[in-house]
Short mmCIF file of C-alpha atoms in Angstrom, two decimals:
data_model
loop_
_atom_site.label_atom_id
_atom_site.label_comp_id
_atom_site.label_asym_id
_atom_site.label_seq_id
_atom_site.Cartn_x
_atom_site.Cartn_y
_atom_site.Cartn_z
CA UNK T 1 10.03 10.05 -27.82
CA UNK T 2 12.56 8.58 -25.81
CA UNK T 3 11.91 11.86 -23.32
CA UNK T 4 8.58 11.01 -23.12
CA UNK T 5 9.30 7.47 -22.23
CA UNK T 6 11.66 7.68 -19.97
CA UNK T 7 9.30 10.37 -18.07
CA UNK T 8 6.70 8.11 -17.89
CA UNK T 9 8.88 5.51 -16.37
CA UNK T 10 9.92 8.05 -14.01
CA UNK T 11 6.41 8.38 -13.00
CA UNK T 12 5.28 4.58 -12.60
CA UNK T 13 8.27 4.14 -10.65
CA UNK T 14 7.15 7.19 -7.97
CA UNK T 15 3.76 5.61 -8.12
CA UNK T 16 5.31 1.99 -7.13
CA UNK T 17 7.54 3.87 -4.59
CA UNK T 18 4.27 5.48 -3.18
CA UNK T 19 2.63 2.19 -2.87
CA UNK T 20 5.03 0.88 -1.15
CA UNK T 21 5.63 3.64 1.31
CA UNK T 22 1.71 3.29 1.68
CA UNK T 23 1.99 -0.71 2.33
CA UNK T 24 5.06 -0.38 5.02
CA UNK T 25 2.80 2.19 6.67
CA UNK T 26 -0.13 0.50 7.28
CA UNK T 27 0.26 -3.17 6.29
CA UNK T 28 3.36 -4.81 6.38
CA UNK T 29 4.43 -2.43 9.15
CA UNK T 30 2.51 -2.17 10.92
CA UNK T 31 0.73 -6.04 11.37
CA UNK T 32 3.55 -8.29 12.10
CA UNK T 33 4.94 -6.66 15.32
CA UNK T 34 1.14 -5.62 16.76
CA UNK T 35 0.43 -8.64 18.62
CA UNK T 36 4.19 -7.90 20.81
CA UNK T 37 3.27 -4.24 21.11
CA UNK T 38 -0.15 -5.22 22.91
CA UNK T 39 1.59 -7.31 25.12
CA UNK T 40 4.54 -5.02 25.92
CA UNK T 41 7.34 -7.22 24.40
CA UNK T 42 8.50 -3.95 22.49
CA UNK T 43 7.76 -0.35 22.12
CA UNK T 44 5.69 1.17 19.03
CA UNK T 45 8.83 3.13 17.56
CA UNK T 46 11.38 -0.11 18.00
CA UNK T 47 8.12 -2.41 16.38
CA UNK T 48 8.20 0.21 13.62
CA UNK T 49 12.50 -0.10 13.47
CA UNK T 50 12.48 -3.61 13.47
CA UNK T 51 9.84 -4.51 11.23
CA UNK T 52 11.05 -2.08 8.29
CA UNK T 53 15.04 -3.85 7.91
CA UNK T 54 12.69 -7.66 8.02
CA UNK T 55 10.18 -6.15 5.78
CA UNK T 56 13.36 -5.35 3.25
CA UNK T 57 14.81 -8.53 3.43
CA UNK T 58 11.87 -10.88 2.92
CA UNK T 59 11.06 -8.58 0.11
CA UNK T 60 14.65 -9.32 -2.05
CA UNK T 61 14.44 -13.09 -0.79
CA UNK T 62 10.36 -14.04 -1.28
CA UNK T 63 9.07 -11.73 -3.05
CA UNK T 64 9.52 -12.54 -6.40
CA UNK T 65 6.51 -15.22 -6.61
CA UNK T 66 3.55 -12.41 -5.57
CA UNK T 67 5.33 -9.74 -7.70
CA UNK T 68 5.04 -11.74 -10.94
CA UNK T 69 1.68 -13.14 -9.84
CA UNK T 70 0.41 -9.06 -9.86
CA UNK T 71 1.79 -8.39 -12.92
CA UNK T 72 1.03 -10.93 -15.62
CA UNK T 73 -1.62 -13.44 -14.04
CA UNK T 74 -4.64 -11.25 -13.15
CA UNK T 75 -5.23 -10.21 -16.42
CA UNK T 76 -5.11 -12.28 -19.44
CA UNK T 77 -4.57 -11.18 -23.24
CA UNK T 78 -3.30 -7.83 -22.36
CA UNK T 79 -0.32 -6.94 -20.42
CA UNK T 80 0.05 -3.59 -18.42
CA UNK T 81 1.13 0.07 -20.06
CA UNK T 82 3.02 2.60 -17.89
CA UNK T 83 -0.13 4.52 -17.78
CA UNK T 84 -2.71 1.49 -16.70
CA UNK T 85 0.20 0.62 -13.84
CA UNK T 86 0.21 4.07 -12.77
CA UNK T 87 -3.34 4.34 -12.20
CA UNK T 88 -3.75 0.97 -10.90
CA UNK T 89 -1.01 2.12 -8.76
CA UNK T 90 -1.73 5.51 -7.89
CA UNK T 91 -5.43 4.40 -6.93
CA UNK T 92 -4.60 1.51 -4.70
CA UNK T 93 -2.07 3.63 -2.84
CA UNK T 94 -4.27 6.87 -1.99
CA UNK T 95 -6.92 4.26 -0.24
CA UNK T 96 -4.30 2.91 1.79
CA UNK T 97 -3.04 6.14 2.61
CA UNK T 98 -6.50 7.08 3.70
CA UNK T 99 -7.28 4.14 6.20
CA UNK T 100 -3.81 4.93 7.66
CA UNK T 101 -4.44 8.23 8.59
CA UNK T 102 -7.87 6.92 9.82
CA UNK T 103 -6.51 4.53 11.46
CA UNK T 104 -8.29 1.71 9.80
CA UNK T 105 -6.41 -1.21 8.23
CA UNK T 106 -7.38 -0.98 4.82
CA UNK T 107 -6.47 -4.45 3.24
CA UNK T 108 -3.55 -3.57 0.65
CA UNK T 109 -4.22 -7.23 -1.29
CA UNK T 110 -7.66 -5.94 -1.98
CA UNK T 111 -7.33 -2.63 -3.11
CA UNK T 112 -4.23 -3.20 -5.57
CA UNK T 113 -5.83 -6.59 -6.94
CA UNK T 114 -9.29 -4.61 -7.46
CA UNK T 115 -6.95 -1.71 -9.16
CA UNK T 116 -5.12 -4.21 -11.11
CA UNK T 117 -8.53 -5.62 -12.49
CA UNK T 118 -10.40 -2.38 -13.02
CA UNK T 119 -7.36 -0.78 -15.39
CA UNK T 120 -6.20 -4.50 -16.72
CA UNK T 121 -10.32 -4.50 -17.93
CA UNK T 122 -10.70 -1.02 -19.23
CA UNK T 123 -7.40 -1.61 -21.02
CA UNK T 124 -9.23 -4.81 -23.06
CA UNK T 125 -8.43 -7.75 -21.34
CA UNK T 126 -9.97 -11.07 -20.13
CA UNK T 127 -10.39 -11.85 -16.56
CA UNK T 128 -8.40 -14.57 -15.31
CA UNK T 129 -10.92 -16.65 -13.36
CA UNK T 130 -8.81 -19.82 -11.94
CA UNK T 131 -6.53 -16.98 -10.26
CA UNK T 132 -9.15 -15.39 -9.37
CA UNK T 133 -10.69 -18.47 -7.57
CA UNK T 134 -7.36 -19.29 -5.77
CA UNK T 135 -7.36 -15.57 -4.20
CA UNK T 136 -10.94 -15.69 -3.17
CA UNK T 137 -10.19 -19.40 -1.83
CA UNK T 138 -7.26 -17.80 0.56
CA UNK T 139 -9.54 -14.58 1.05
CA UNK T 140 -12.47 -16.69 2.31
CA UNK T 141 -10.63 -19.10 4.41
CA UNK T 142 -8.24 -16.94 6.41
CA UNK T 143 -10.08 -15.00 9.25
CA UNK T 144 -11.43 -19.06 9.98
CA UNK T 145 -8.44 -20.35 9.51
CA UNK T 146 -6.30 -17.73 10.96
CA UNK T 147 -8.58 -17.04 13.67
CA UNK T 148 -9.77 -20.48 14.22
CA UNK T 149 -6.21 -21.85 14.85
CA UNK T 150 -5.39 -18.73 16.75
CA UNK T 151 -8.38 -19.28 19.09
CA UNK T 152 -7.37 -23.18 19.59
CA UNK T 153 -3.99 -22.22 20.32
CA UNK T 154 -5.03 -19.57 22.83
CA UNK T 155 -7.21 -21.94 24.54
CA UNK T 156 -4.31 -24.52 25.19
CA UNK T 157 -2.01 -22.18 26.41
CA UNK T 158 -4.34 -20.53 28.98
CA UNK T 159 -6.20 -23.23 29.86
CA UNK T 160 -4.86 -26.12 32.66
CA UNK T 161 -5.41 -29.41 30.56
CA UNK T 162 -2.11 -29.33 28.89
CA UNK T 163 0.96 -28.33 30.65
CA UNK T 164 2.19 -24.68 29.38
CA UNK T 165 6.08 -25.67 29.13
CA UNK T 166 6.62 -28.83 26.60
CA UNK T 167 2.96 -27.25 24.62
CA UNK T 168 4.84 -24.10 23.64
CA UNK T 169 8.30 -26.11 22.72
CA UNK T 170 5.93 -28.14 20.54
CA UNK T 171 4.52 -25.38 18.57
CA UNK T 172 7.66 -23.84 18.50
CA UNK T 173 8.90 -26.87 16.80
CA UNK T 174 5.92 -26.42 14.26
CA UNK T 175 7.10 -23.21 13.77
CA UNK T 176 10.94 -24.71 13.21
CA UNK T 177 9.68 -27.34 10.66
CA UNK T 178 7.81 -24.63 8.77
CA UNK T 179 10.54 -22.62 8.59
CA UNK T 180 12.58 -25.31 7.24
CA UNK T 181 10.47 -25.62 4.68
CA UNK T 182 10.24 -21.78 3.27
CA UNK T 183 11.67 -21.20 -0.06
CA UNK T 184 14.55 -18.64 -0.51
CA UNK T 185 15.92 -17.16 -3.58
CA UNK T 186 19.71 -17.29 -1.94
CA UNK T 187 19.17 -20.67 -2.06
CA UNK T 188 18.16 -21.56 -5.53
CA UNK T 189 19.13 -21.65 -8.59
CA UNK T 190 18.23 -18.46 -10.93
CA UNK T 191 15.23 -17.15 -10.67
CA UNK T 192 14.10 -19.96 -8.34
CA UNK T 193 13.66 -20.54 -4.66
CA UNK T 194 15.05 -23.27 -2.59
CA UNK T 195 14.67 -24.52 1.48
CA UNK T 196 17.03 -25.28 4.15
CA UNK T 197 15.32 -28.62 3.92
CA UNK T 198 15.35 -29.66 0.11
CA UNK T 199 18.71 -28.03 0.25
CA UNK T 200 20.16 -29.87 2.75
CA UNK T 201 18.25 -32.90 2.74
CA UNK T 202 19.07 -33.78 -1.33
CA UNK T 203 21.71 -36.09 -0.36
CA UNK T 204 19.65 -38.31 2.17
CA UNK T 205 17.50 -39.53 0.90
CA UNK T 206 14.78 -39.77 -2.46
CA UNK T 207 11.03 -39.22 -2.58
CA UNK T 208 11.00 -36.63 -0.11
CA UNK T 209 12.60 -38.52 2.73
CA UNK T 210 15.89 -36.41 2.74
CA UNK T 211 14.32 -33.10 3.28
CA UNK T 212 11.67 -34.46 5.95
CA UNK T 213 13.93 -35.82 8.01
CA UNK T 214 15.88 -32.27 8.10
CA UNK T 215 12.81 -31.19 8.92
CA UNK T 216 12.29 -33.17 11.68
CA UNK T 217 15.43 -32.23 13.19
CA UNK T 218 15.04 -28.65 12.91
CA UNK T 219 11.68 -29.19 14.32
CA UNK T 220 13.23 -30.93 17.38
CA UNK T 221 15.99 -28.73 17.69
CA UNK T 222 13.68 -25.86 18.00
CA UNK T 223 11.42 -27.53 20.66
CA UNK T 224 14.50 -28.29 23.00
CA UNK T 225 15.67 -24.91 23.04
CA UNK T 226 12.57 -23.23 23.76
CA UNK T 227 11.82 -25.91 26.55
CA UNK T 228 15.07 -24.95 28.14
CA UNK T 229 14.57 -21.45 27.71
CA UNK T 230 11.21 -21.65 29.53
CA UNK T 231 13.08 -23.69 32.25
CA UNK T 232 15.32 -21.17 32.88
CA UNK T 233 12.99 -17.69 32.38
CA UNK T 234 9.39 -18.15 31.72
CA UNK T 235 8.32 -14.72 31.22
CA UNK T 236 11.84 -13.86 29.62
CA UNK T 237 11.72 -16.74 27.31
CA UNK T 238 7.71 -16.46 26.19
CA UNK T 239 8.94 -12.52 25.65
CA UNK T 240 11.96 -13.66 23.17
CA UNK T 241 9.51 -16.48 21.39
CA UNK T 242 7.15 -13.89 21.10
CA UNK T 243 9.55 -11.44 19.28
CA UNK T 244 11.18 -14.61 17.25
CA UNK T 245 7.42 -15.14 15.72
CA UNK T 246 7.04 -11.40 14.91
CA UNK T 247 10.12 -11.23 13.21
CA UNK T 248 9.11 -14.17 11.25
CA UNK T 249 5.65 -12.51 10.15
CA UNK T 250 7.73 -9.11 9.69
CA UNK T 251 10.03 -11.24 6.90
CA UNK T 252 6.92 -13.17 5.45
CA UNK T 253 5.21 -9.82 5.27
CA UNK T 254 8.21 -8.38 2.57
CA UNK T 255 7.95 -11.38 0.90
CA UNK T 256 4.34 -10.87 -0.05
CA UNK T 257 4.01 -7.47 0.34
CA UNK T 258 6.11 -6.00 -1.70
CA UNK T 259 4.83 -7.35 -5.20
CA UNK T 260 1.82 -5.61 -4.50
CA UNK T 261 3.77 -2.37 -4.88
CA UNK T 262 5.75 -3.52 -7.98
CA UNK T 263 3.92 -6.44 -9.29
CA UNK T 264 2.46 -4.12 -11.98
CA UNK T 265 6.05 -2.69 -13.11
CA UNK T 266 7.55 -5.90 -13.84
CA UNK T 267 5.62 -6.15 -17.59
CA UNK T 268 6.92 -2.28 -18.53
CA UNK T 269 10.82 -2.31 -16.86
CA UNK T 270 11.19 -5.80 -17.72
CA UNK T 271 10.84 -4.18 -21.85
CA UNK T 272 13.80 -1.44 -21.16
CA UNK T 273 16.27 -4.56 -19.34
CA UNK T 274 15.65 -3.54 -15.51
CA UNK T 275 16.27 -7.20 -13.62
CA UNK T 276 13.48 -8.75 -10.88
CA UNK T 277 15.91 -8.26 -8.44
CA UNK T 278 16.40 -4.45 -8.73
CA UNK T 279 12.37 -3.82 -8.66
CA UNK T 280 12.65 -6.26 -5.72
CA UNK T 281 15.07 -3.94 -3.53
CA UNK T 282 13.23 -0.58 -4.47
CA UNK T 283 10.02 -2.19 -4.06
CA UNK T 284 11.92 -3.17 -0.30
CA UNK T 285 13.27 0.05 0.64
CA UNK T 286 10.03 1.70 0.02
CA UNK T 287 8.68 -0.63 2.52
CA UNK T 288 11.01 0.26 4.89
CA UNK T 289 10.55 3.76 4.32
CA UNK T 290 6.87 3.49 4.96
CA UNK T 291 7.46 1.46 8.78
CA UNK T 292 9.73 4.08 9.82
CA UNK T 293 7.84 6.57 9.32
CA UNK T 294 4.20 5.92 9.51
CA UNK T 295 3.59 2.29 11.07
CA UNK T 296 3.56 3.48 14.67
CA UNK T 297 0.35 4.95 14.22
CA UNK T 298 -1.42 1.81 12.99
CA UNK T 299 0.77 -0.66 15.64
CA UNK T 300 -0.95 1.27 18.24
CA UNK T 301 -4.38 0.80 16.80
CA UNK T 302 -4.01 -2.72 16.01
CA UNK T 303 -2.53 -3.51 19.29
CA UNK T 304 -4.87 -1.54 21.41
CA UNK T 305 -8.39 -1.40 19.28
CA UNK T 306 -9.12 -4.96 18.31
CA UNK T 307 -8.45 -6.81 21.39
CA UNK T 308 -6.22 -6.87 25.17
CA UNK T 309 -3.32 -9.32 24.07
CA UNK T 310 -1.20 -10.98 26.79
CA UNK T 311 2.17 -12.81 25.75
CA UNK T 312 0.72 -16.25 25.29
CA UNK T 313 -2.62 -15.07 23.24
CA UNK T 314 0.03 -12.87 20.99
CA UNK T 315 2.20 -16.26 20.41
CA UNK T 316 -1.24 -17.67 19.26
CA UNK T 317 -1.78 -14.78 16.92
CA UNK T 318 1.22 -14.87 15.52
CA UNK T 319 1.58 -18.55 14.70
CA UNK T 320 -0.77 -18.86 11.97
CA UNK T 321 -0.10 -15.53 10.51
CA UNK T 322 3.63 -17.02 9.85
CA UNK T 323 2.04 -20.20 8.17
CA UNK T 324 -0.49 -18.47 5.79
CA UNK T 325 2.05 -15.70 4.83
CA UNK T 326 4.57 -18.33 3.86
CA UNK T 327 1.68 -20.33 2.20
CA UNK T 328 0.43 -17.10 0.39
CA UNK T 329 4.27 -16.07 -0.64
CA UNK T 330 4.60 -19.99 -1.86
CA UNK T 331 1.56 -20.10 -4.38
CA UNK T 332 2.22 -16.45 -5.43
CA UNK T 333 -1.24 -15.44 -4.43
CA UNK T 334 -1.99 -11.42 -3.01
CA UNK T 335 -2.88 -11.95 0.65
CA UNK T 336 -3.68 -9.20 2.71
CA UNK T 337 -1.54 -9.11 6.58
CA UNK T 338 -4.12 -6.70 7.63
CA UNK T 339 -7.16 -9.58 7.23
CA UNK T 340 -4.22 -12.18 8.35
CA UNK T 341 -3.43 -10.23 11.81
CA UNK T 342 -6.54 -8.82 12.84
CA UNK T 343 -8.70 -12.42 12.08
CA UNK T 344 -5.63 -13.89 14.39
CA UNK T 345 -5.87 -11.10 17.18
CA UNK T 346 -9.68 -11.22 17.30
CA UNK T 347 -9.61 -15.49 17.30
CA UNK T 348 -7.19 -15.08 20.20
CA UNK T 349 -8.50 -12.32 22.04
CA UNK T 350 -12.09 -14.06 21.89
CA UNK T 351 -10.12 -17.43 23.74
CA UNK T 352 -10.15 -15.45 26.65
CA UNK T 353 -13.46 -14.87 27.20
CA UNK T 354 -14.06 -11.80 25.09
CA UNK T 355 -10.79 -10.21 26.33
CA UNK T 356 -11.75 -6.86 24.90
CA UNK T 357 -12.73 -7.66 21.58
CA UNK T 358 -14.18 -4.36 19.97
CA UNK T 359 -17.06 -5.87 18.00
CA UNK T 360 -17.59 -2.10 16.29
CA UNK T 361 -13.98 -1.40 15.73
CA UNK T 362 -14.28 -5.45 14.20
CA UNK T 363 -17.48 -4.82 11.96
CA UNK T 364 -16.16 -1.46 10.38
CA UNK T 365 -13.01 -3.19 9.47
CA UNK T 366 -14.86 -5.62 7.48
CA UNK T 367 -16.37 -2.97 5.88
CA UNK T 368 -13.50 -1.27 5.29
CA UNK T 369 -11.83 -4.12 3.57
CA UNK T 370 -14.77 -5.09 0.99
CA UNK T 371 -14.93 -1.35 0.08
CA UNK T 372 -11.66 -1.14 -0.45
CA UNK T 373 -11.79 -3.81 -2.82
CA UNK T 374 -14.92 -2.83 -4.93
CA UNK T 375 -13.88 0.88 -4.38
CA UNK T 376 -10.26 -0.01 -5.71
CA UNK T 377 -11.99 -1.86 -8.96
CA UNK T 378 -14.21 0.96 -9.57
CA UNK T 379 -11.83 3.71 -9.33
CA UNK T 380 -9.23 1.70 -11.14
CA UNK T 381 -11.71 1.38 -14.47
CA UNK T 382 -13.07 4.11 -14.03
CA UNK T 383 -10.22 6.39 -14.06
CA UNK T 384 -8.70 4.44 -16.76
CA UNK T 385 -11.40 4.75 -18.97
CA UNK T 386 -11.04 8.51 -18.51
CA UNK T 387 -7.39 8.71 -18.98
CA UNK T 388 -7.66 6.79 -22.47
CA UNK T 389 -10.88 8.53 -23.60
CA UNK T 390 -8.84 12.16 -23.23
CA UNK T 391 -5.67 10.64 -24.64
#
């Protein structure tokens, strides 16, 4: 008995580990450092480098809100077995694996939350609508937020309304104060996140005032570096903002990333005493695994297929990717980077005047990621239902 437990352990944790290598191939790693690749900041293979060790890290300090989100609150009344996890697991990651060798960005959220659904279902239990209506909410919303905001952002910076200089210190100072705000687990007590900003601010101030006014001066601290950056290099210094917000997206993209990998673990390992934080760092080196060794491939597609991205039209890719990660990662919902980055590219590339948008390369995507999804959910009960009908 204890054999045959520990076996099937051995397997759900391979599965994970599979999924994971799966989501640093052709989510996490690929997404955050596209936008830079497209506009020759950095080369595919460093993207791929650089994006695997931020991966890791935002997966030990963020990811513990999505990772407990995907394993107890999509299904109610029932919680995971080895065997539903590894199906749910095994299922979401071969569909991923797929649309990275096709070079299609197959929306990781999607196919492991339709996985998670179809086996937490065929195992008995009740659908958890209000979570349900929170992911759809962030679904729906993000290629017009993402790519709305991207395309506004675009517009200012390439347009001559606005002066370039003191615009991009501002939204770099955006960028600061949301930063400032993002919850870290080194920072908290047990088992909870905590920001530079509540940390810092606690003894200035009550209701709030404390932590905005930190803030504030992050905010402002940001801005006036940039500016003087820009003063000194323009092309250097929109370059080095440019890789600053990737790396920021890279870390987010851990964060909420990885519990899509180990989210369904958590209910079996957390029975034989494994800790968060342990699932957390394989979850994160399976990541890291999977940018190394197959992101290139899908940098180069999403920085050359979906649209031409200059420095300035990357910046305004990459800005509201980095908020709606971080938002994602705060509410614990599944969010998919693929949906995130390619609604931002698009939004940006279209501020331009088209600036080689591929409207085919656009509409199969779309395609690609509701299939996933049903695909995922069908496969997932399906399969399931077959493994507990023969057992």
């Amino acid at each position: 008995m204890v054999v045959a437990t520990a076996a099937t352990l051995l397997v759900a944790a391979a599965a994970s580990l599979f999924m994971a290598w799966s989501i640093g191939a052709g989510s996490s790693g690929s997404t955050p450092f596209a936008p830079a690749v497209g506009a020759n900041a950095i080369s595919v293979m460093r993207a791929g480098l650089v994006v695997g060790v931020l991966g890791l890290l935002g997966a030990i300090l963020q990811g513990a809100n999505v990772t407990e989100a995907v394993g107890t609150e999509l299904i109610g009344g029932v919680t995971l077995t080895a065997v539903a996890a590894i199906v749910a697991l095994v299922t979401a990651a071969a569909l991923v694996a797929v649309g990275v060798f096709a070079g299609y960005p197959i929306a990781t959220a999607f196919t492991v939350t339709g996985a998670v659904v179809g086996v937490g279902l065929a195992l008995g239990g009740d659908p958890a609508w209000p979570k349900y209506a929170e992911i759809a909410t962030l679904w729906v919303l993000t290629p017009f937020v993402g790519g709305g905001v991207a395309y506004s952002v675009a517009r200012m910076l390439i347009g001559e309304s606005l002066p370039e200089r003191p615009l991009t210190a501002a939204l770099a100072g955006v960028v600061g104060a949301i930063l400032a705000n993002v919850g870290f687990a080194l920072l908290g007590p047990a088992g909870q996140q905590a920001s530079v900003a509540s940390v810092l601010g606690a003894g200035l101030g009550g209701s709030g005032a404390g932590p905005a006014a930190v803030s504030v001066a992050i905010a402002a601290l940001v801005s006036v570096a940039v500016y003087a950056d820009l003063g000194r290099d323009r092309e250097g210094a929109q370059r080095r903002f440019l890789l600053a917000m990737g790396g920021l997206v890279a870390f987010s993209a851990g964060g909420s990333q990885v519990g899509l990998a180990i989210g369904p673990l958590v209910p079996i390992f957390s029975e034989v005493g494994v800790p968060l934080w342990a699932l957390l760092v394989g979850g994160g080196v399976g990541l890291l695994a999977g940018s190394w060794t197959g992101a290139p491939r899908m940098i180069k597609a999403l920085a050359q297929d979906y649209a031409s991205m200059g420095p300035r039209r990357s910046i305004s890719a990459l800005i509201p990717s980095f908020a709606i990660a971080q938002t994602a990662v705060a509410f614990g919902i599944p969010v998919s980077f693929n949906e995130i980055i390619v609604s931002a590219i698009v939004g940006a590339g279209y501020a331009a005047g088209d600036a080689g948008v591929s409207r085919k390369k656009m509409g199969y995507t779309v395609l690609a990621w509701i299939g996933s999804l049903v695909g995922a959910f069908v496969l997932g009960f399906g399969l399931y239902s077959a493994v507990d009908f023969v057992a």
